[in-house]
Amino acid sequence: MNEKRHLWLPFLKSDLPENLTTPAQTARAELEQAGIAAKLNLVTDMGESWSVSKDGSEITGGETGVLYGAYRLMMARAAGEALPTGVQTPRYPLRMINCWDNADGDVERGYSGRSLFFEGGKFDYDPARMRQLGRLLASVGINVLCINNVNVRDPAHRLIEDWLPELAKLADIFRAFGVRLMVSIDYAQPIRHGIPTADPLDERVAQWWIEQTKKVYAAVPDLAGYLVKADSESRPGPFTYGRNHAEGANMLARALAPHGGVLVWRCFVYNCQQDWRDAKTDRPMAAYQHYAYLDGQFDKNVILQVKNGPYDFQVREPVSPTLLAMPKTTLAIEFQLAQEYTGHQIDIYAMPPMWREVYADMGADRVQAIAAVSNLGRDGNYTGHPFAAVNLFAYGLFAWNPDETPEHMIALWCRLTYPDMDAASRETLVGLLMNSRAVYEKYTAPLGLCWMVARGVHYGPGPDDYEYDRWGTYHRADRDAVGIDRTANGTGYVLQYPPELRARYETPESCPDELKLFFHRLRYDYVMADGRTLIQRIYDDHFEGYEQAKAMKATLENLPLPSRDREEALERMDRQIKNAREWCDIVNAFFHRFSGAEDAHGRTLY
Ligand code: GCV
C-alpha cells in the first residue's frame, strides 16, 4: 500500500511546494491552492493563537497561529461549519505525538505498517510523505512529534550523536508546519561513551549530557526536548544508583534548560518482576508511590508524563490518581492512539468518548501538556484501518480544546474524510463510531477487570494469560468471586484518590458498574444496581457485544464508502467479528467453568 491517501484532507487540493520553510509560508501556499483570498496578519507575539474575521477575509495570528487559522478556515468551509469567533488559543502549549518507532523500521505496538521514518537501522523516509504528515498534524494543531521509541534500542542512540545532520534535515521539513521534533533518549547513554556510571549526581554524567545537548541544539535549535522512559520495564534509570526520579529528571532537564528544551519523563514505573503469589503489591499503586511525594521537587522544564489510567491503556480504567496528586509539578496526560489493547486497528474503536470520561473525572487543568502514542505507520492510509484516523484527528482537536465534544470531533472527521457521503449515512457512521468503544468493552474483559488479553500480542482473549505471571496483572478469579479488593480493607489503592473520587469508588454500591471489578472483589451472585447478578451481567454483556459487532457489519455494508475504504473496513470487520466471538465464548466459558452458574437465557456456554 504505497499510494498517497490524504485521510481527512480532501479539502486540500494538491501537494505543497517543497521549498516552504515557515508555517506562515505554508499558510499562504495552502490558501492559494484552495483559492481562498484571505489576508494574513502576522502578530509575532500571538504565537500559536489565531482569529479569523467574520467574513473569512483576514487571518490574524502568530507565525504558527496563522497556519492553524488557515486550516480551520478551510476545514470550516469544507464542512459548512461556522468558525469560532474571537482569539483561539490552545489549552496546552505542548500537544505531542509519541512514535514508538525503532531504527530497524519496526514499530513497537504498531498496527499500520512499518516506521514512517526508519528502515534497516537508519533514517529512511519519503520527504513528500513527511510533508503530508506535517500537514495532517498541523491541520489539527499537533505541534510536537517524538520520532523514536521510548524503549531506545541500538542504533537509535545515534539520533543525538552522529545522526544529528539527518535529524536536522527532518526537523527542517516539519518546521514549515509548526511541528517540532523530540527524541527519546536512553537514560544510560553516557555509559556507551566510557563513563562508568549513569548516576545522575555524578559530575561526569551531568557534564556528558550538557556537552552532548549543546551539540544537539547546534544541529536542531528548536528541538522540543527529550522523552525518557527510565526504571520501567527493565530500562535503566536512577534507581540503580539509589537516586529518586526528581534527581534523575532534573539532571537531564538542566542540560536542556539553556536551549529552551523540555524533559518529558514518563511515570510508567512499576515492578514488572512481581511474584503472582504476592497479593500485597498492587501495580496500579506504583506510579503514585514513586512520584506523588516528589511533588514540587522537579525543575521547571520537567514534564511528568502519566498514562491516563494507573495500569496500562486498558479498555476501562479509572483516571490515574497520580494526575490528581501533583499540583506543584508540570504534568502531561498520555493517551494511546495505537490500539494495543483496543483492537489493533482491526476492531473499530473510536477513543473520544473515553477521553471525555477521563477528563470529566480529572478536570482539564490538572495537566499542562498532552501526549498520545502514535497510531501511524507506512500503510497507504497511515493508520491501518481507515477509521482509525478518527483518533489522530480528534486527538489534535481535543489537545487544542478539551471541551470539544466527541460527537462534534467525530462528525467533523466524517464530514471531511467522506465529503461526498450523504447526511443520513454520515450520521449512521458517526453513531457507529461513537458506540464502538462500548461494543468492544462489552465483549472483552468485564467491568473494569483488565488484562484478560492474549499474552504478548495483546489481541484476542487470554483470560489467564497474565494471571500467573510477573507483570502485576491479576484478576484472582476462583469459584466464588473475582477481582481485587482495592479499598481501605484491601490493597488501599482507593486511598490514593482525593475524597470525592474515593467516596465514589470505595464501596461496590457507590462504584459505577463499569469499574466495579477494578476496585472490588465480588461474588458471582453479587446483585448489581439493575437487579442482575454479576455473573449474569458478564454473560449478557459478552453475548450483546458479539451481537453488536455483527450488527456493525450490517451497518457498514450499507454505507456508501469509497471502494478502497469499504474493502478495507469490511475485511477488518470480519476479523473483528471473529475476535468478538472468541472473546465472548472464551470469557463466558471461563467464568462458567469457575462459577458453575447457568445463563438465565439458556444461551450456549462452552
Ligand atoms: C514502549 C506497554 C507496552 C510496551 C510499551 C510500554 C510503555 O507495556 O506493552 O510495548 O513500551 O507499555 O508504555 O512504555
Coordinates of C-alpha atoms and ligand atoms in Angstrom, one line a residue:
M1 CA 0.0 0.0 0.0
N2 CA 2.1 2.8 -1.2
E3 CA -0.4 5.1 -2.8
K4 CA -0.9 8.5 -1.4
R5 CA -4.0 9.0 0.6
H6 CA -4.9 12.0 2.5
L7 CA -7.2 10.9 5.3
W8 CA -9.3 13.9 6.3
L9 CA -7.5 16.3 3.9
P10 CA -9.6 16.0 0.8
F11 CA -10.3 19.8 1.2
L12 CA -6.7 20.4 0.2
K13 CA -6.3 20.1 -3.5
S14 CA -2.7 19.2 -4.3
D15 CA 0.8 18.6 -2.9
L16 CA 2.6 21.5 -1.4
P17 CA 5.8 23.1 -2.9
E18 CA 8.9 21.6 -1.4
N19 CA 10.6 24.8 -0.5
L20 CA 8.4 26.0 2.3
T21 CA 10.3 26.9 5.5
T22 CA 7.9 28.7 7.8
P23 CA 4.4 28.0 8.9
A24 CA 3.3 31.4 7.6
Q25 CA 4.6 30.4 4.1
T26 CA 2.8 27.2 4.4
A27 CA -0.4 29.0 5.3
R28 CA -0.1 31.2 2.2
A29 CA 0.6 28.3 0.0
E30 CA -2.4 26.3 1.4
L31 CA -4.8 29.2 1.0
E32 CA -3.6 30.0 -2.5
Q33 CA -4.1 26.4 -3.6
A34 CA -7.5 26.4 -2.0
G35 CA -8.4 29.6 -3.9
I36 CA -9.1 31.4 -0.7
A37 CA -8.0 35.1 -0.8
A38 CA -7.6 35.6 2.9
K39 CA -5.1 38.2 4.1
L40 CA -2.6 37.1 6.8
N41 CA -1.8 39.5 9.6
L42 CA 1.2 38.2 11.4
V43 CA 1.4 39.3 15.0
T44 CA 4.6 37.7 16.3
D45 CA 3.7 37.6 20.0
M46 CA 0.4 35.8 19.3
G47 CA 2.5 32.6 18.9
E48 CA 0.0 29.8 18.2
S49 CA -3.1 31.8 18.7
W50 CA -5.3 33.0 15.9
S51 CA -8.5 34.6 14.9
V52 CA -10.4 34.8 11.6
S53 CA -12.5 37.8 10.7
K54 CA -16.2 37.1 10.4
D55 CA -16.2 37.0 6.6
G56 CA -13.1 34.9 6.5
S57 CA -11.1 37.6 4.6
E58 CA -8.4 38.0 7.3
I59 CA -6.5 35.7 9.5
T60 CA -4.6 37.2 12.4
G61 CA -2.1 35.2 14.5
G62 CA 1.4 34.4 15.3
E63 CA 3.7 32.6 12.9
T64 CA 2.1 29.2 13.7
G65 CA -1.2 30.7 14.6
V66 CA -1.9 31.9 11.0
L67 CA -1.3 28.4 9.8
Y68 CA -3.8 26.9 12.3
G69 CA -6.2 29.7 11.4
A70 CA -5.8 28.9 7.7
Y71 CA -6.5 25.2 8.2
R72 CA -9.5 25.9 10.4
L73 CA -10.9 28.3 7.9
M74 CA -10.5 25.7 5.1
M75 CA -12.0 23.0 7.2
A76 CA -14.9 25.1 8.2
R77 CA -15.6 25.9 4.6
A78 CA -15.4 22.3 3.5
A79 CA -17.6 21.2 6.4
G80 CA -20.1 24.0 6.2
E81 CA -19.4 24.9 9.8
A82 CA -19.2 28.3 11.4
L83 CA -15.8 29.4 12.5
P84 CA -15.3 30.1 16.2
T85 CA -15.3 33.8 17.0
G86 CA -12.6 35.6 18.9
V87 CA -9.0 34.7 19.5
Q88 CA -8.4 30.9 19.6
T89 CA -5.6 29.7 22.0
P90 CA -4.6 26.1 22.6
R91 CA -5.3 24.8 26.1
Y92 CA -1.9 23.2 26.2
P93 CA 1.4 24.6 24.8
L94 CA 2.7 21.0 24.2
R95 CA 0.5 18.8 22.1
M96 CA 2.6 15.7 21.4
I97 CA 2.6 12.6 19.4
N98 CA 5.0 9.9 20.6
C99 CA 6.0 7.4 18.0
W100 CA 7.3 4.1 19.2
D101 CA 9.4 3.6 16.0
N102 CA 12.6 1.6 16.2
A103 CA 15.6 2.3 14.0
D104 CA 15.2 -1.1 12.3
G105 CA 11.9 0.0 10.9
D106 CA 9.7 -2.0 13.3
V107 CA 7.1 -0.1 15.3
E108 CA 6.5 -1.3 18.8
R109 CA 2.8 -1.8 19.1
G110 CA 2.4 -0.5 15.6
Y111 CA -0.6 -1.7 13.5
S112 CA -0.3 0.3 10.3
G113 CA 2.8 -0.9 8.7
R114 CA 6.5 -0.2 9.3
S115 CA 8.1 3.0 10.5
L116 CA 7.5 6.2 8.5
F117 CA 11.0 7.4 9.5
F118 CA 13.4 4.5 9.7
E119 CA 14.3 1.2 8.0
G120 CA 17.3 -1.1 8.2
G121 CA 19.0 0.8 11.1
K122 CA 18.9 4.2 9.5
F123 CA 16.7 7.1 8.5
D124 CA 14.6 6.2 5.5
Y125 CA 11.6 8.3 4.6
D126 CA 9.8 9.8 1.7
P127 CA 10.1 13.6 2.0
A128 CA 6.7 14.1 0.3
R129 CA 5.1 11.8 2.8
M130 CA 6.7 13.7 5.6
R131 CA 5.3 16.9 4.3
Q132 CA 1.9 15.2 4.0
L133 CA 2.3 14.1 7.6
G134 CA 3.3 17.7 8.6
R135 CA 0.1 18.9 7.0
L136 CA -2.0 16.3 8.8
L137 CA -0.6 17.1 12.2
A138 CA -0.7 20.9 11.7
S139 CA -4.2 20.8 10.4
V140 CA -5.4 19.6 13.8
G141 CA -2.9 21.6 15.9
I142 CA -0.4 18.9 16.9
N143 CA 3.0 20.7 17.5
V144 CA 5.5 18.1 18.8
L145 CA 6.5 14.8 17.2
C146 CA 8.7 12.4 19.1
I147 CA 10.0 10.2 16.3
N148 CA 11.6 7.2 18.1
N149 CA 10.5 4.6 20.6
V150 CA 10.8 5.2 24.3
N151 CA 12.5 1.8 24.5
V152 CA 15.6 3.1 22.9
R153 CA 17.3 0.3 21.1
D154 CA 20.6 0.4 19.3
P155 CA 21.2 2.2 16.9
A156 CA 18.6 4.8 17.9
H157 CA 21.1 6.3 20.4
R158 CA 22.8 7.8 17.4
L159 CA 19.9 10.2 16.8
I160 CA 21.5 12.6 19.2
E161 CA 25.1 11.6 18.2
D162 CA 26.3 11.1 14.6
W163 CA 22.8 11.1 13.1
L164 CA 22.3 14.8 14.0
P165 CA 22.7 16.1 10.5
E166 CA 19.9 13.8 9.3
L167 CA 17.8 14.7 12.3
A168 CA 18.2 18.3 11.4
K169 CA 17.0 17.6 7.8
L170 CA 13.9 16.0 9.1
A171 CA 13.3 18.9 11.5
D172 CA 13.5 21.3 8.6
I173 CA 10.6 19.6 6.9
F174 CA 8.4 19.7 9.9
R175 CA 9.3 23.2 10.9
A176 CA 7.3 24.5 7.9
F177 CA 4.2 23.0 9.7
G178 CA 4.9 24.3 13.2
V179 CA 5.8 20.8 14.3
R180 CA 8.9 20.5 16.5
L181 CA 10.7 17.2 16.8
M182 CA 11.5 15.5 20.0
V183 CA 13.7 12.4 20.6
S184 CA 13.5 9.6 23.1
I185 CA 16.9 9.1 24.8
D186 CA 18.4 6.2 26.8
Y187 CA 18.9 7.2 30.4
A188 CA 22.2 5.3 30.5
Q189 CA 23.6 6.7 27.3
P190 CA 26.8 8.1 28.8
I191 CA 27.9 4.6 29.7
R192 CA 28.3 3.9 25.9
H193 CA 30.9 6.6 25.9
G194 CA 33.3 5.3 28.5
I195 CA 31.7 6.9 31.6
P196 CA 31.4 4.1 34.1
T197 CA 28.1 5.1 35.6
A198 CA 24.8 6.9 34.9
D199 CA 24.4 8.1 38.4
P200 CA 22.6 11.5 38.0
L201 CA 24.6 13.0 40.8
D202 CA 27.9 12.1 39.3
E203 CA 29.5 15.2 37.7
R204 CA 30.8 13.3 34.7
V205 CA 27.4 12.1 33.8
A206 CA 25.8 15.6 34.1
Q207 CA 28.7 17.1 32.1
W208 CA 28.3 14.5 29.3
W209 CA 24.7 15.4 28.9
I210 CA 25.5 19.1 28.9
E211 CA 28.1 18.8 26.2
Q212 CA 26.0 16.4 24.1
T213 CA 22.9 18.5 24.4
K214 CA 24.9 21.6 23.1
K215 CA 25.7 19.6 20.0
V216 CA 22.1 18.5 19.6
Y217 CA 20.9 22.1 19.8
A218 CA 23.6 23.3 17.4
A219 CA 22.1 20.9 14.9
V220 CA 18.4 21.4 15.7
P221 CA 17.9 24.7 17.6
D222 CA 14.2 24.2 18.1
L223 CA 14.2 20.6 19.2
A224 CA 11.3 20.3 21.7
G225 CA 13.4 18.2 24.1
Y226 CA 14.0 14.7 25.3
L227 CA 11.5 12.0 26.2
V228 CA 12.6 9.4 28.8
K229 CA 11.4 6.0 30.0
A230 CA 13.6 5.2 33.0
D231 CA 13.4 2.4 35.6
S232 CA 10.5 1.0 33.6
E233 CA 10.2 -2.5 32.1
S234 CA 13.9 -3.1 32.5
R235 CA 15.1 0.2 31.1
P236 CA 17.9 1.8 33.0
G237 CA 17.3 4.6 35.5
P238 CA 18.3 6.4 38.6
F239 CA 17.0 3.7 40.9
T240 CA 20.2 1.7 40.1
Y241 CA 22.2 4.3 41.9
G242 CA 19.8 4.8 44.8
R243 CA 18.5 8.1 43.4
N244 CA 15.0 9.2 43.0
H245 CA 13.3 10.3 39.8
A246 CA 13.5 14.0 40.6
E247 CA 17.2 13.6 40.8
G248 CA 17.3 11.7 37.6
A249 CA 15.0 14.1 35.7
N250 CA 16.5 17.3 36.9
M251 CA 20.0 16.4 35.9
L252 CA 18.8 16.0 32.3
A253 CA 16.5 19.0 32.4
R254 CA 19.5 21.2 33.4
A255 CA 21.3 20.2 30.2
L256 CA 18.2 21.2 28.2
A257 CA 17.3 24.4 30.0
P258 CA 19.8 26.7 28.4
H259 CA 18.4 25.7 25.0
G260 CA 14.7 26.1 25.9
G261 CA 14.1 22.3 25.7
V262 CA 11.8 20.3 28.0
L263 CA 12.5 17.0 29.6
V264 CA 9.5 14.7 29.4
W265 CA 9.8 12.0 32.0
R266 CA 7.4 9.1 31.9
C267 CA 5.8 7.8 35.1
F268 CA 5.1 4.3 33.9
V269 CA 7.2 2.8 36.6
Y270 CA 6.1 -0.4 38.4
N271 CA 7.5 -3.7 39.5
C272 CA 7.5 -6.0 36.4
Q273 CA 9.1 -8.8 38.3
Q274 CA 6.3 -9.4 40.7
D275 CA 5.6 -12.8 42.2
W276 CA 1.9 -13.6 41.4
R277 CA 1.6 -15.1 44.8
D278 CA 2.3 -11.7 46.3
A279 CA -1.2 -10.2 47.0
K280 CA 0.1 -7.1 48.8
T281 CA 1.9 -5.4 45.9
D282 CA -0.7 -3.8 43.7
R283 CA 0.6 -2.5 40.4
P284 CA -1.9 0.4 39.9
M285 CA -0.5 1.9 43.1
A286 CA 3.1 2.1 41.8
A287 CA 3.2 5.5 39.9
Y288 CA 1.7 7.4 42.8
Q289 CA 4.1 5.7 45.3
H290 CA 7.1 6.7 43.1
Y291 CA 6.1 10.2 42.3
A292 CA 3.5 11.9 44.5
Y293 CA 5.9 12.5 47.4
L294 CA 8.2 14.3 44.9
D295 CA 5.7 17.0 44.0
G296 CA 7.4 20.4 43.9
Q297 CA 10.9 18.9 43.5
F298 CA 11.1 18.9 39.7
D299 CA 12.8 21.6 37.7
K300 CA 10.5 24.0 35.8
N301 CA 11.3 22.4 32.4
V302 CA 10.5 18.9 33.6
I303 CA 7.1 17.5 32.5
L304 CA 6.0 14.3 34.1
Q305 CA 4.0 12.2 31.6
V306 CA 1.4 10.0 33.2
K307 CA -0.7 7.4 31.4
N308 CA -4.4 8.2 31.6
G309 CA -5.1 5.1 33.9
P310 CA -3.0 3.5 36.6
Y311 CA -2.4 0.3 34.7
D312 CA -1.6 0.5 31.0
F313 CA -4.1 1.8 28.4
Q314 CA -6.7 -0.8 29.2
V315 CA -10.2 -0.5 27.8
R316 CA -11.6 0.7 31.0
E317 CA -9.6 2.1 33.9
P318 CA -10.2 4.9 36.4
V319 CA -8.2 8.1 36.0
S320 CA -4.7 7.7 37.3
P321 CA -4.5 9.1 40.9
T322 CA -1.0 10.4 40.1
L323 CA -2.6 13.0 37.8
L324 CA -4.6 14.3 40.8
A325 CA -1.8 14.3 43.3
M326 CA 0.9 16.7 42.0
P327 CA -0.4 20.3 41.8
K328 CA 3.2 21.7 42.0
T329 CA 4.5 19.7 39.1
T330 CA 4.0 20.2 35.3
L331 CA 2.1 17.1 34.2
A332 CA 1.2 15.7 30.8
I333 CA -1.5 13.1 30.4
E334 CA -0.6 10.3 28.0
F335 CA -3.2 8.5 25.8
Q336 CA -2.5 5.7 23.4
L337 CA -3.9 6.1 19.8
A338 CA -2.2 2.9 18.8
Q339 CA -4.8 0.3 19.6
E340 CA -2.5 -2.0 21.6
Y341 CA -5.3 -3.3 23.9
T342 CA -8.2 -1.9 22.0
G343 CA -8.3 -4.0 18.8
H344 CA -5.1 -3.4 16.9
Q345 CA -6.7 -1.1 14.3
I346 CA -8.6 -4.2 13.2
D347 CA -11.5 -3.7 15.5
I348 CA -13.2 -0.3 15.3
Y349 CA -12.6 1.7 18.4
A350 CA -13.1 5.5 18.4
M351 CA -11.5 6.9 21.5
P352 CA -13.0 10.4 22.1
P353 CA -15.8 9.2 24.4
M354 CA -13.2 7.6 26.6
W355 CA -11.1 10.8 26.7
R356 CA -14.2 12.7 27.7
E357 CA -14.8 10.4 30.6
V358 CA -11.2 10.7 31.9
Y359 CA -11.4 14.4 31.7
A360 CA -14.8 14.5 33.5
D361 CA -13.1 12.9 36.4
M362 CA -9.7 14.7 36.2
G363 CA -10.5 18.2 35.0
A364 CA -8.6 19.7 32.1
D365 CA -6.5 22.0 34.3
R366 CA -4.9 19.2 36.2
V367 CA -2.4 18.8 33.4
Q368 CA -0.4 21.3 31.4
A369 CA 0.5 19.2 28.4
I370 CA -0.8 16.2 26.5
A371 CA 0.7 13.3 24.7
A372 CA -0.5 10.4 22.7
V373 CA 1.2 7.2 21.4
S374 CA 1.1 7.3 17.6
N375 CA -1.1 5.1 15.5
L376 CA 0.8 6.0 12.4
G377 CA 2.7 3.8 10.0
R378 CA 3.8 3.3 6.4
D379 CA 0.5 1.9 5.3
G380 CA -1.0 4.0 2.4
N381 CA -3.7 5.4 4.7
Y382 CA -1.2 5.9 7.6
T383 CA -3.4 4.3 10.3
G384 CA -4.2 0.7 9.0
H385 CA -8.0 0.8 9.5
P386 CA -9.3 3.8 7.6
F387 CA -11.5 4.7 10.6
A388 CA -8.5 4.7 13.0
A389 CA -7.6 8.1 11.6
V390 CA -10.5 9.5 13.5
N391 CA -8.5 9.0 16.7
L392 CA -5.5 11.0 15.4
F393 CA -7.8 13.8 14.1
A394 CA -9.8 14.0 17.2
Y395 CA -6.8 13.9 19.4
G396 CA -5.4 17.0 17.8
L397 CA -8.7 18.9 18.3
F398 CA -9.0 17.6 21.8
A399 CA -5.5 18.6 22.7
W400 CA -6.2 22.1 21.4
N401 CA -9.5 22.3 23.2
P402 CA -10.5 19.5 25.6
D403 CA -14.0 21.0 25.8
E404 CA -14.7 19.7 22.2
T405 CA -17.4 17.1 22.3
P406 CA -16.8 13.6 21.0
E407 CA -19.8 13.9 18.7
H408 CA -18.5 17.1 17.1
M409 CA -15.0 15.8 16.6
I410 CA -16.2 12.5 15.1
A411 CA -18.8 14.2 12.9
L412 CA -16.3 16.7 11.6
W413 CA -13.9 13.9 10.8
C414 CA -16.6 12.0 8.9
R415 CA -17.6 15.2 7.0
L416 CA -14.0 16.0 6.0
T417 CA -13.0 12.4 5.2
Y418 CA -16.1 11.5 3.2
P419 CA -17.2 14.8 1.7
D420 CA -19.4 13.0 -0.8
M421 CA -21.3 10.9 1.7
D422 CA -25.0 11.9 2.2
A423 CA -26.0 13.3 5.5
A424 CA -28.0 10.3 6.7
S425 CA -25.2 7.8 6.0
R426 CA -22.8 10.1 7.7
E427 CA -25.0 10.2 10.8
T428 CA -25.0 6.4 10.8
L429 CA -21.2 6.3 10.6
V430 CA -20.9 8.8 13.4
G431 CA -23.3 6.7 15.5
L432 CA -21.3 3.5 14.7
L433 CA -18.0 5.2 15.8
M434 CA -19.5 6.8 18.9
N435 CA -20.7 3.4 20.0
S436 CA -17.6 1.4 19.0
R437 CA -15.8 1.6 22.3
A438 CA -18.8 0.4 24.2
V439 CA -19.2 -2.6 21.9
Y440 CA -15.5 -3.5 22.3
E441 CA -15.7 -3.1 26.0
K442 CA -18.7 -5.5 26.2
Y443 CA -17.0 -8.4 24.5
T444 CA -13.6 -8.1 26.2
A445 CA -12.6 -8.1 29.9
P446 CA -15.7 -7.4 32.0
L447 CA -16.5 -4.3 34.2
G448 CA -13.0 -2.8 34.6
L449 CA -11.3 -6.1 35.3
C450 CA -8.5 -5.5 32.7
W451 CA -5.8 -7.9 31.5
M452 CA -7.7 -10.7 30.0
V453 CA -6.0 -10.2 26.7
A454 CA -3.8 -12.7 24.9
R455 CA -0.3 -12.6 26.3
G456 CA 2.4 -10.6 24.4
V457 CA 0.4 -9.8 21.3
H458 CA -2.4 -8.2 23.2
Y459 CA -5.1 -9.0 20.6
G460 CA -7.9 -11.6 21.4
P461 CA -8.8 -13.3 24.7
G462 CA -6.4 -15.0 27.1
P463 CA -8.3 -14.8 30.5
D464 CA -5.5 -16.4 32.4
D465 CA -2.6 -15.3 30.2
Y466 CA -1.4 -12.6 32.7
E467 CA -2.6 -14.4 35.8
Y468 CA 0.4 -16.4 37.0
D469 CA 3.0 -14.0 35.6
R470 CA 5.4 -11.3 36.7
W471 CA 3.6 -8.2 35.4
G472 CA 1.3 -7.4 38.4
T473 CA -1.8 -8.0 36.3
Y474 CA -4.2 -10.3 38.3
H475 CA -7.9 -10.9 38.4
R476 CA -7.7 -13.8 41.0
A477 CA -10.9 -15.4 39.8
D478 CA -12.0 -18.5 41.7
R479 CA -15.2 -20.5 42.0
D480 CA -16.9 -17.9 44.2
A481 CA -15.6 -14.5 43.3
V482 CA -13.4 -12.4 41.0
G483 CA -11.4 -9.1 41.3
I484 CA -9.1 -7.5 43.7
D485 CA -10.3 -5.6 46.8
R486 CA -8.6 -2.2 46.3
T487 CA -10.5 -0.5 49.2
A488 CA -9.0 0.5 52.5
N489 CA -9.6 -3.0 53.7
G490 CA -7.8 -4.4 50.7
T491 CA -4.7 -3.1 49.0
G492 CA -5.6 0.5 49.9
Y493 CA -5.4 1.8 46.3
V494 CA -8.6 3.8 46.7
L495 CA -6.9 5.9 49.3
Q496 CA -4.7 7.5 46.6
Y497 CA -7.7 9.4 45.4
P498 CA -9.0 12.7 46.6
P499 CA -12.1 12.5 48.8
E500 CA -14.8 12.8 46.1
L501 CA -13.5 10.0 43.9
R502 CA -12.5 7.9 46.9
A503 CA -16.1 8.1 48.1
R504 CA -17.3 7.1 44.6
Y505 CA -15.1 4.0 44.3
E506 CA -15.0 2.9 48.0
T507 CA -18.0 0.6 48.1
P508 CA -19.4 -1.7 45.4
E509 CA -22.7 0.1 45.7
S510 CA -21.2 3.6 45.1
C511 CA -18.8 2.4 42.4
P512 CA -20.1 2.7 38.8
D513 CA -20.9 -0.7 37.3
E514 CA -18.2 -0.4 34.6
L515 CA -15.5 -0.1 37.2
K516 CA -16.8 -2.5 39.9
L517 CA -14.3 -5.2 39.2
F518 CA -11.4 -2.7 39.1
F519 CA -12.0 -1.7 42.7
H520 CA -13.8 -4.7 44.3
R521 CA -13.7 -8.4 44.7
L522 CA -17.2 -9.5 44.1
R523 CA -19.1 -12.8 44.4
Y524 CA -20.7 -14.0 41.2
D525 CA -24.1 -13.8 42.9
Y526 CA -23.5 -10.1 43.8
V527 CA -26.6 -8.2 42.7
M528 CA -25.8 -5.2 40.5
A529 CA -27.8 -2.0 40.5
D530 CA -30.2 -3.2 37.8
G531 CA -31.0 -6.4 39.7
R532 CA -28.9 -8.8 37.6
T533 CA -26.2 -10.9 39.3
L534 CA -22.6 -10.2 38.4
I535 CA -22.3 -13.5 36.5
Q536 CA -25.4 -12.8 34.5
R537 CA -24.2 -9.3 33.7
I538 CA -20.9 -10.8 32.4
Y539 CA -22.8 -13.3 30.2
D540 CA -25.2 -10.7 28.9
D541 CA -22.5 -8.1 28.1
H542 CA -20.5 -10.7 26.2
F543 CA -23.4 -12.0 24.1
E544 CA -24.5 -8.5 23.5
G545 CA -21.1 -7.3 22.5
Y546 CA -20.8 -10.1 19.9
E547 CA -24.2 -9.4 18.5
Q548 CA -23.5 -5.7 18.3
A549 CA -20.2 -6.4 16.4
K550 CA -22.2 -8.4 13.9
A551 CA -24.7 -5.6 13.6
M552 CA -21.9 -3.2 12.9
K553 CA -21.1 -5.2 9.8
A554 CA -24.6 -4.9 8.5
T555 CA -24.4 -1.2 9.1
L556 CA -21.1 -0.9 7.3
E557 CA -22.3 -2.8 4.3
N558 CA -24.9 -0.2 3.7
L559 CA -22.6 2.8 3.9
P560 CA -21.6 4.4 0.7
L561 CA -17.8 4.4 1.5
P562 CA -15.2 4.9 -1.2
S563 CA -14.4 1.5 -2.6
R564 CA -10.9 1.1 -1.0
D565 CA -12.1 2.2 2.4
R566 CA -15.1 -0.1 2.1
E567 CA -12.9 -3.1 1.2
E568 CA -10.5 -2.5 4.0
A569 CA -13.2 -1.8 6.6
L570 CA -15.2 -4.9 5.7
E571 CA -12.2 -7.1 5.6
R572 CA -11.3 -5.9 9.0
M573 CA -14.9 -6.2 10.2
D574 CA -14.8 -9.9 9.5
R575 CA -11.8 -10.2 11.7
Q576 CA -13.4 -8.1 14.4
I577 CA -16.5 -10.4 14.4
K578 CA -14.3 -13.4 14.7
N579 CA -12.4 -11.7 17.5
A580 CA -15.6 -10.7 19.3
R581 CA -16.9 -14.3 19.1
E582 CA -13.7 -15.7 20.6
W583 CA -13.8 -13.1 23.4
C584 CA -17.4 -13.8 24.1
D585 CA -17.2 -17.6 24.2
I586 CA -13.9 -17.8 26.0
V587 CA -14.7 -15.3 28.7
N588 CA -18.1 -16.7 29.2
A589 CA -16.7 -20.3 29.3
F590 CA -14.0 -19.2 31.7
F591 CA -16.5 -17.8 34.2
H592 CA -19.0 -20.6 33.7
R593 CA -16.4 -23.2 34.5
F594 CA -15.4 -21.4 37.7
S595 CA -18.9 -20.4 38.9
G596 CA -21.0 -23.3 37.6
A597 CA -23.7 -20.7 37.0
E598 CA -26.0 -21.2 34.1
D599 CA -27.1 -18.4 31.8
A600 CA -30.6 -17.2 32.7
H601 CA -31.5 -17.2 29.0
G602 CA -30.2 -20.6 28.2
R603 CA -27.6 -19.5 25.7
T604 CA -24.7 -21.8 24.9
L605 CA -21.8 -21.7 27.4
Y606 CA -19.0 -23.9 26.2
Ligands
GCV1 C1 7.0 1.1 24.7 C2 3.3 -1.4 27.5 C3 3.6 -1.9 26.1 C4 5.0 -1.7 25.8 C5 5.4 -0.2 25.9 C6 5.1 0.2 27.4 C7 5.3 1.6 27.6 O1 3.8 -2.2 28.5 O2 3.2 -3.3 26.0 O3 5.2 -2.1 24.5 O4 6.7 0.0 25.6 O5 3.7 -0.1 27.6 O6 4.4 2.4 27.6 O7 6.5 2.0 27.8

